[in-house]
XYZ file of C-alpha atoms in Angstrom:
547
model
C 91.659 114.565 148.339
C 91.149 110.835 148.866
C 94.176 108.603 148.514
C 93.642 105.387 146.661
C 96.316 102.834 145.866
C 99.745 102.226 147.476
C 102.225 99.541 146.542
C 105.568 98.337 147.946
C 108.966 98.694 146.224
C 112.480 100.137 146.376
C 114.419 103.079 144.897
C 114.065 103.341 141.127
C 114.078 105.515 138.023
C 111.198 106.824 135.917
C 112.052 106.680 132.209
C 109.025 107.702 130.130
C 105.556 109.205 130.368
C 103.355 108.201 127.442
C 99.643 108.637 126.683
C 97.143 107.187 124.215
C 93.451 107.765 123.750
C 90.417 106.454 121.932
C 86.707 107.171 122.107
C 86.378 105.374 125.466
C 89.420 106.322 127.538
C 92.810 107.990 127.817
C 95.645 105.734 128.934
C 98.782 107.117 130.614
C 101.839 104.862 130.969
C 104.857 105.575 133.187
C 107.869 103.347 132.492
C 109.930 102.573 135.641
C 113.106 100.644 136.379
C 111.533 98.428 139.056
C 108.115 97.773 140.538
C 106.976 101.277 141.542
C 106.214 102.301 145.105
C 103.338 104.659 144.407
C 100.078 106.115 145.627
C 97.359 108.044 143.826
C 95.052 110.813 144.975
C 91.775 111.888 143.386
C 89.901 115.029 144.390
C 86.292 114.553 145.441
C 85.009 116.411 142.368
C 87.276 114.319 140.113
C 88.985 117.427 138.714
C 92.529 116.607 139.845
C 94.445 113.355 140.203
C 97.945 113.102 141.671
C 100.307 110.140 141.260
C 103.214 109.998 143.732
C 106.157 107.665 142.986
C 108.532 107.278 145.929
C 112.323 106.990 146.219
C 113.248 108.157 142.737
C 116.945 108.155 141.802
C 116.598 110.355 138.688
C 114.357 113.176 139.939
C 115.825 115.819 137.638
C 115.769 113.552 134.581
C 112.335 112.058 135.229
C 109.949 112.975 132.366
C 108.214 116.352 132.588
C 104.482 116.946 132.352
C 102.644 117.523 129.106
C 99.384 118.230 127.339
C 96.690 116.078 125.815
C 94.615 116.315 122.657
C 91.215 118.041 122.909
C 89.305 114.773 122.526
C 90.913 113.422 125.733
C 89.246 113.862 129.110
C 92.606 115.104 130.446
C 93.792 118.698 130.047
C 97.424 118.499 131.165
C 99.905 116.937 133.556
C 102.477 118.775 135.672
C 105.573 117.328 137.350
C 106.370 118.202 140.984
C 109.146 116.917 143.263
C 108.899 116.351 147.009
C 112.101 115.122 148.689
C 112.970 111.918 146.829
C 109.417 111.544 145.516
C 108.037 112.739 142.196
C 104.384 113.708 141.735
C 102.486 113.904 138.456
C 99.402 116.108 138.796
C 96.741 115.422 136.149
C 94.025 117.963 135.350
C 90.771 116.197 134.444
C 87.910 117.614 132.393
C 85.237 114.923 132.432
C 86.878 111.646 133.362
C 85.210 108.872 135.269
C 87.060 107.278 138.230
C 90.577 106.318 137.026
C 91.870 102.755 137.244
C 95.516 102.056 138.098
C 97.553 98.880 137.718
C 101.132 97.645 137.148
C 102.412 95.639 134.194
C 105.501 93.514 134.822
C 108.405 93.443 132.312
C 107.690 91.466 129.151
C 109.807 90.004 126.370
C 109.418 93.300 124.513
C 110.209 95.580 127.458
C 112.530 95.256 130.460
C 110.711 97.999 132.352
C 107.785 97.910 134.727
C 104.833 100.004 133.566
C 102.515 101.955 135.839
C 99.281 102.241 133.846
C 96.479 104.717 134.606
C 93.259 104.476 132.595
C 91.015 107.554 132.572
C 87.563 106.501 131.280
C 85.921 109.266 129.252
C 82.681 110.742 130.529
C 79.700 111.176 128.213
C 80.641 114.763 127.451
C 83.976 113.769 125.896
C 83.014 110.479 124.263
C 80.131 112.098 122.388
C 82.355 114.653 120.613
C 82.580 114.348 116.833
C 85.399 115.453 114.575
C 83.284 118.464 113.508
C 82.995 119.950 116.993
C 86.312 119.098 118.720
C 87.181 122.784 118.495
C 84.066 123.490 120.550
C 85.254 121.350 123.492
C 84.857 124.250 125.891
C 81.089 124.049 125.429
C 80.817 120.535 126.825
C 82.879 120.842 130.043
C 81.474 118.983 133.002
C 80.829 120.181 136.537
C 84.179 118.793 137.800
C 86.358 121.456 136.154
C 90.093 120.753 136.088
C 92.653 122.644 138.101
C 94.096 124.392 135.056
C 90.749 125.291 133.430
C 88.637 128.135 134.808
C 85.489 126.981 136.587
C 83.602 130.171 135.620
C 85.137 131.099 132.274
C 84.583 127.846 130.369
C 88.031 128.097 128.734
C 90.426 125.171 128.328
C 93.916 126.528 129.026
C 95.571 123.294 127.896
C 95.161 124.727 124.397
C 97.024 127.928 123.526
C 95.137 131.211 123.129
C 96.406 131.604 119.561
C 95.020 128.183 118.604
C 91.632 128.998 120.124
C 91.540 132.376 118.334
C 92.225 130.564 115.060
C 89.407 128.074 115.753
C 87.060 130.955 116.474
C 88.005 132.692 113.214
C 87.404 129.497 111.247
C 84.020 129.050 112.947
C 82.689 132.432 111.770
C 84.387 132.623 108.366
C 84.058 130.878 105.005
C 86.904 129.778 102.688
C 86.649 131.036 99.107
C 87.867 129.397 95.922
C 91.065 131.406 96.173
C 91.759 129.981 99.619
C 91.100 133.227 101.488
C 88.542 133.232 104.326
C 85.921 135.996 104.560
C 83.097 136.933 106.957
C 79.719 138.501 106.512
C 79.216 141.763 108.447
C 76.895 139.968 110.890
C 79.416 137.183 111.556
C 82.223 139.731 111.877
C 80.312 141.536 114.652
C 79.692 138.265 116.495
C 83.324 137.198 115.949
C 84.709 140.423 117.414
C 82.487 140.067 120.507
C 83.424 136.372 120.956
C 87.120 137.180 120.468
C 86.972 139.806 123.237
C 85.229 137.343 125.604
C 87.724 134.593 124.755
C 90.727 136.760 125.593
C 89.188 137.979 128.878
C 88.127 134.465 129.946
C 91.477 132.943 128.984
C 93.294 135.439 131.207
C 90.824 134.696 134.022
C 91.348 130.956 133.576
C 95.124 131.313 133.838
C 94.764 133.226 137.118
C 92.472 130.490 138.474
C 94.984 127.853 137.407
C 97.782 129.620 139.278
C 95.598 129.907 142.386
C 94.676 126.198 142.229
C 98.309 125.098 141.903
C 99.289 127.357 144.804
C 96.513 125.820 146.916
C 97.765 122.349 146.000
C 101.298 123.237 147.131
C 99.934 124.677 150.363
C 97.883 121.545 151.108
C 100.989 119.338 150.725
C 102.746 121.408 153.407
C 99.770 121.700 155.768
C 100.547 122.657 159.359
C 100.601 120.031 162.104
C 98.164 121.860 164.394
C 94.816 120.097 164.621
C 92.898 123.307 164.032
C 94.403 123.812 160.571
C 94.974 120.156 159.640
C 93.408 118.895 156.418
C 92.403 115.301 156.974
C 93.178 112.963 154.086
C 91.261 109.752 153.591
C 93.042 106.904 151.855
C 91.780 103.721 150.331
C 94.664 101.262 150.194
C 94.453 98.349 147.798
C 93.994 95.042 149.581
C 96.975 92.697 149.812
C 96.857 89.341 148.066
C 96.331 86.394 150.386
C 99.274 84.121 151.312
C 99.068 80.304 151.114
C 96.417 78.749 153.338
C 97.978 76.833 156.278
C 96.996 73.182 156.760
C 97.358 71.739 160.259
C 100.005 68.984 160.469
C 100.368 66.191 163.000
C 103.411 67.098 165.133
C 106.397 64.875 165.763
C 106.914 63.252 169.176
C 108.875 66.222 170.521
C 107.893 69.319 168.531
C 109.570 72.645 168.998
C 107.133 74.697 171.095
C 106.694 78.343 170.099
C 104.677 80.661 172.342
C 103.073 83.617 170.552
C 102.183 86.639 172.654
C 99.641 89.060 171.185
C 100.643 92.405 172.657
C 98.277 94.384 174.916
C 94.628 93.283 175.235
C 91.559 93.895 177.383
C 91.764 97.204 179.228
C 95.064 97.949 177.472
C 94.317 98.805 173.800
C 97.932 99.677 172.963
C 98.462 102.200 170.184
C 95.384 103.624 168.453
C 95.642 104.920 164.872
C 93.945 108.038 163.541
C 91.173 105.899 162.083
C 90.628 104.121 165.377
C 92.504 100.890 164.585
C 93.602 99.373 167.917
C 96.904 97.629 168.383
C 95.425 94.884 170.590
C 93.108 93.759 167.759
C 95.853 93.823 165.113
C 98.284 91.821 167.269
C 95.688 89.174 168.127
C 94.739 88.685 164.471
C 98.392 88.348 163.398
C 99.171 86.031 166.342
C 96.296 83.676 165.513
C 97.381 83.529 161.877
C 100.998 82.915 162.934
C 100.031 79.982 165.178
C 98.096 78.475 162.255
C 101.209 78.611 160.068
C 103.402 77.249 162.872
C 101.025 74.324 163.352
C 101.230 73.548 159.621
C 104.807 72.358 160.256
C 105.120 68.947 161.912
C 108.322 70.021 163.692
C 106.612 72.952 165.401
C 103.691 73.476 167.717
C 102.330 76.955 168.453
C 100.571 78.169 171.577
C 98.872 81.531 172.189
C 99.592 83.434 175.398
C 96.190 85.083 174.962
C 93.574 83.878 172.489
C 90.927 86.532 173.215
C 90.615 90.188 174.166
C 91.896 89.895 177.747
C 94.591 91.720 179.687
C 97.623 89.758 180.932
C 100.340 91.318 183.052
C 103.723 91.551 181.313
C 105.492 89.414 183.931
C 102.896 86.674 183.574
C 103.390 86.356 179.829
C 106.857 84.828 180.124
C 105.650 82.735 183.079
C 102.857 81.286 180.924
C 105.382 80.485 178.183
C 107.608 78.774 180.774
C 104.725 76.683 182.161
C 103.990 75.487 178.634
C 107.677 74.536 178.265
C 108.109 76.907 175.336
C 111.377 76.810 173.408
C 110.723 80.257 171.979
C 108.604 83.312 172.848
C 107.573 85.818 170.170
C 105.619 88.928 171.176
C 103.646 90.657 168.395
C 103.149 94.437 168.494
C 102.423 97.455 166.272
C 104.453 100.619 166.784
C 103.394 104.261 167.055
C 105.054 107.668 167.289
C 103.935 109.738 170.267
C 104.331 113.016 168.375
C 101.660 111.951 165.889
C 104.086 112.057 162.951
C 102.997 109.813 160.088
C 106.415 109.536 158.398
C 107.783 106.710 160.580
C 106.995 103.319 159.085
C 108.204 99.767 158.742
C 108.666 96.576 160.739
C 111.441 95.866 163.256
C 112.519 93.087 165.643
C 113.675 93.754 169.212
C 115.833 91.535 171.440
C 116.825 91.853 175.101
C 119.767 94.136 175.837
C 122.766 92.799 177.780
C 122.296 95.298 180.626
C 118.662 94.318 181.137
C 119.628 90.639 181.030
C 122.185 91.145 183.823
C 119.653 93.033 185.978
C 117.017 90.339 185.544
C 119.511 87.570 186.337
C 120.388 89.392 189.547
C 116.714 89.537 190.549
C 116.285 85.800 189.958
C 119.224 84.974 192.229
C 118.195 87.478 194.876
C 114.606 86.212 195.013
C 115.601 82.513 194.713
C 113.413 81.942 191.637
C 115.890 79.698 189.826
C 113.730 76.606 190.374
C 111.197 78.095 187.947
C 113.645 78.088 185.043
C 113.392 75.437 182.341
C 116.160 73.757 180.352
C 118.009 72.146 183.293
C 119.563 75.391 184.545
C 117.109 75.715 187.421
C 117.729 72.167 188.597
C 121.518 72.518 188.746
C 121.323 75.993 190.288
C 119.069 74.623 193.007
C 121.800 72.076 193.836
C 124.449 74.797 194.144
C 123.277 76.068 197.531
C 126.172 77.779 199.328
C 127.972 78.587 196.094
C 126.490 81.811 194.637
C 129.301 82.036 192.092
C 128.289 78.750 190.488
C 124.647 79.832 190.393
C 125.659 83.087 188.710
C 127.783 81.239 186.138
C 124.970 78.830 185.280
C 122.384 81.584 184.940
C 124.709 83.716 182.856
C 125.384 80.762 180.571
C 121.691 80.059 180.056
C 120.927 83.738 179.453
C 123.770 84.119 176.952
C 122.592 81.059 175.009
C 119.039 82.387 174.851
C 120.053 85.854 173.706
C 122.443 84.421 171.106
C 119.713 82.208 169.687
C 117.252 85.110 169.749
C 119.597 87.367 167.776
C 120.196 84.788 165.051
C 116.477 84.067 164.783
C 115.652 87.795 164.664
C 117.932 88.235 161.647
C 116.183 85.440 159.742
C 112.749 86.908 160.500
C 113.904 90.362 159.366
C 115.156 88.920 156.074
C 111.802 87.270 155.492
C 109.728 90.321 156.456
C 111.969 92.515 154.297
C 110.971 90.525 151.210
C 107.333 91.515 151.791
C 107.166 94.863 153.564
C 109.290 97.880 154.459
C 111.729 97.473 157.373
C 112.280 100.229 159.912
C 115.601 98.594 160.870
C 117.276 95.754 158.989
C 119.126 94.491 162.094
C 117.786 93.409 165.533
C 117.352 96.247 168.034
C 118.521 95.761 171.644
C 115.878 96.922 174.106
C 114.995 96.742 177.793
C 111.543 95.142 177.652
C 109.860 93.102 180.372
C 108.361 90.543 178.000
C 111.875 89.594 176.761
C 113.524 89.110 180.143
C 113.413 85.290 180.459
C 117.008 83.974 180.634
C 115.899 80.463 179.734
C 113.655 81.175 176.727
C 114.876 82.940 173.557
C 112.471 85.877 173.235
C 111.719 88.380 170.460
C 109.371 91.330 170.097
C 108.227 92.092 166.541
C 106.886 95.537 165.671
C 104.811 94.795 162.572
C 104.451 98.431 161.459
C 103.313 101.882 162.604
C 99.681 102.609 163.420
C 100.634 106.295 163.472
C 101.439 105.992 159.748
C 98.312 106.625 157.696
C 99.179 103.974 155.100
C 100.353 101.257 157.484
C 97.327 101.725 159.742
C 95.100 100.765 156.813
C 97.361 97.875 155.830
C 97.632 96.500 159.378
C 93.843 96.452 159.568
C 93.502 94.331 156.411
C 93.052 90.564 157.023
C 95.251 89.573 154.069
C 98.043 91.924 155.125
C 97.894 90.494 158.663
C 98.144 86.970 157.239
C 101.080 87.944 155.023
C 102.949 89.363 158.032
C 102.263 86.147 159.962
C 103.295 83.995 157.000
C 106.634 85.795 156.583
C 107.380 85.598 160.311
C 106.767 81.846 160.058
C 109.053 81.602 157.017
C 111.777 83.327 159.047
C 111.362 80.817 161.900
C 111.404 77.912 159.462
C 114.488 79.271 157.687
C 116.344 79.688 160.987
C 115.814 76.111 162.131
C 116.736 74.772 158.697
C 119.916 76.869 158.664
C 120.883 76.224 162.309
C 119.464 72.780 163.141
C 121.673 72.451 166.237
C 120.547 75.792 167.635
C 116.928 74.778 168.183
C 117.781 72.682 171.231
C 120.533 74.897 172.543
C 118.739 76.818 175.252
C 117.049 73.728 176.653
C 119.288 70.682 176.190
C 122.758 72.075 175.596
C 122.497 74.418 178.568
C 121.360 71.508 180.683
C 124.302 69.351 179.576
C 126.796 72.103 180.257
C 125.397 72.931 183.686
C 125.285 69.253 184.668
C 128.910 68.945 183.618
C 129.826 71.911 185.756
C 128.055 70.308 188.687
C 130.627 67.468 188.573
C 133.692 69.700 188.561
C 136.073 69.666 191.527
C 135.964 72.765 193.651
C 138.171 74.523 196.213
C 137.510 77.125 198.875
C 139.650 80.253 198.677
C 141.889 80.734 201.712
C 143.599 83.832 203.100
C 146.572 84.909 200.955
C 145.500 82.971 197.872
C 145.095 84.594 194.467
C 144.011 83.405 191.043
C 147.600 83.083 189.832
C 148.625 81.045 192.909
C 145.622 78.706 192.506
C 146.230 78.355 188.757
C 149.902 77.390 189.274
C 149.025 74.962 192.046
C 146.440 73.074 189.973
C 148.128 73.262 186.593
C 145.675 75.570 184.850
C 145.482 79.236 183.865
C 143.854 82.331 185.343
C 141.733 82.847 182.231
C 140.358 79.274 182.368
C 139.337 79.654 186.017
C 137.702 83.024 185.339
C 135.840 81.671 182.329
C 134.521 78.612 184.161
C 133.369 80.636 187.162
C 132.174 83.679 185.153
C 134.536 85.994 187.018
C 134.910 89.496 185.632
C 137.606 90.589 188.086
C 140.870 89.089 189.362
C 140.058 89.687 193.033
C 138.899 86.819 195.279
C 137.179 86.641 198.659
C 138.158 84.337 201.512
C 135.665 81.470 201.638
C 134.727 81.827 197.976
C 134.159 78.500 196.163
C 135.917 78.104 192.827
C 135.421 75.345 190.282
C 138.533 74.127 188.511
C 138.890 73.048 184.855
């Protein structure tokens, strides 16, 4: 089977299944509540076509299959259910390659319509009204599932009806309305009748075997030795608006885009050989183009070619370029090889990982590398590790807060275009997100282990649409939270500078937080908050800053 056309949508109901035909084609129309999420499959010999509609709310009430008139190139359609999906399996006699499209609601109908046109082959279109009953004699090589390939019998028509047609063929109607046969025709008729009954029974057995094989193929085992490979052809995505480079303002908001993996590190590799490093670079380049179309933004690529960059260096490069934001682009994969996982997600740094990374910065005295003013004030706090910890914690909290809000806006935007794996940001312990001074996000744009998303992620227009919707999320965030865009750089700096001017005391033997608070007219909670203390215990010689 070769899969053809997927679309994107949500849960829905299927209301009607209608069909029409003329001398050129048979048209099947499925009425749905919303834009259908569907895919189609056509066997290589064009004898069977399957239409799968996903996430159906009315599975039991969805229309059943049916039959078609003899002059159609379709024999029948059967309804099957699979989880929350419904499949309509069409048996073709001599159809050309079907064409599928969606019609949006009109003034005459509130429903979406999934339309499938089955062009008639020469064998069907050449039939006249005089020989429609002889349709079995013009079957093509691509015999349908429910018609025997050796018997030449069309089981979409009842045996009784075919026996009647055969009787009419070899008999003549008299003036009294009764039909009679000559002895010669009667002998031929009896022989043909016997063959018809035998072949019809044979055809029904073949139909049952074909349907059983179809059910077995849908539940094929996972082992590679018995796996039936399915090739899909996914319809190309429409292109988003073309970005036009804009002249930036005097102080644009700098956004660093990191294309995941690269060089010797290909990242995930799909079953068709699509490499994550190529997908992420294409999306990243498109994203920078959209960012640079906004005069308030300026984008910069961490890598602009197929090269490998160490994870630790990626945030360092963003810091050297004075980035206000770091976004890392990736494509997900499931190690087990399962193709059911799908959808985009956005990851942010977990609190535990943030605390560990802050500890490393203080231990290794790397605070001077930080941007946003925090590094400068921390460097002036020599001899007071508590102040340095408070400043770093403040900067890190600001960055993670900004990152979470931004992640939610990007998810909303991506969700309007593609399926989301998770609708909320996911906390994760990832090296590329560890910068306490730069809000950082990692976007998983889809699953290369998913057979549909691998094809989509390899399409230029789909890559551009992903980039465009990420950009719309960034734009929406800074329009919604205009004050947030300078928080991690300027507000942190102002707060840390203010702390640098606070009066301080050195803890002496016998002193406690409550004693110090009473002495200086403040509270224990205010002192703990200012100095980022998590416990009430103090050490002799410890420097405390007072409100």
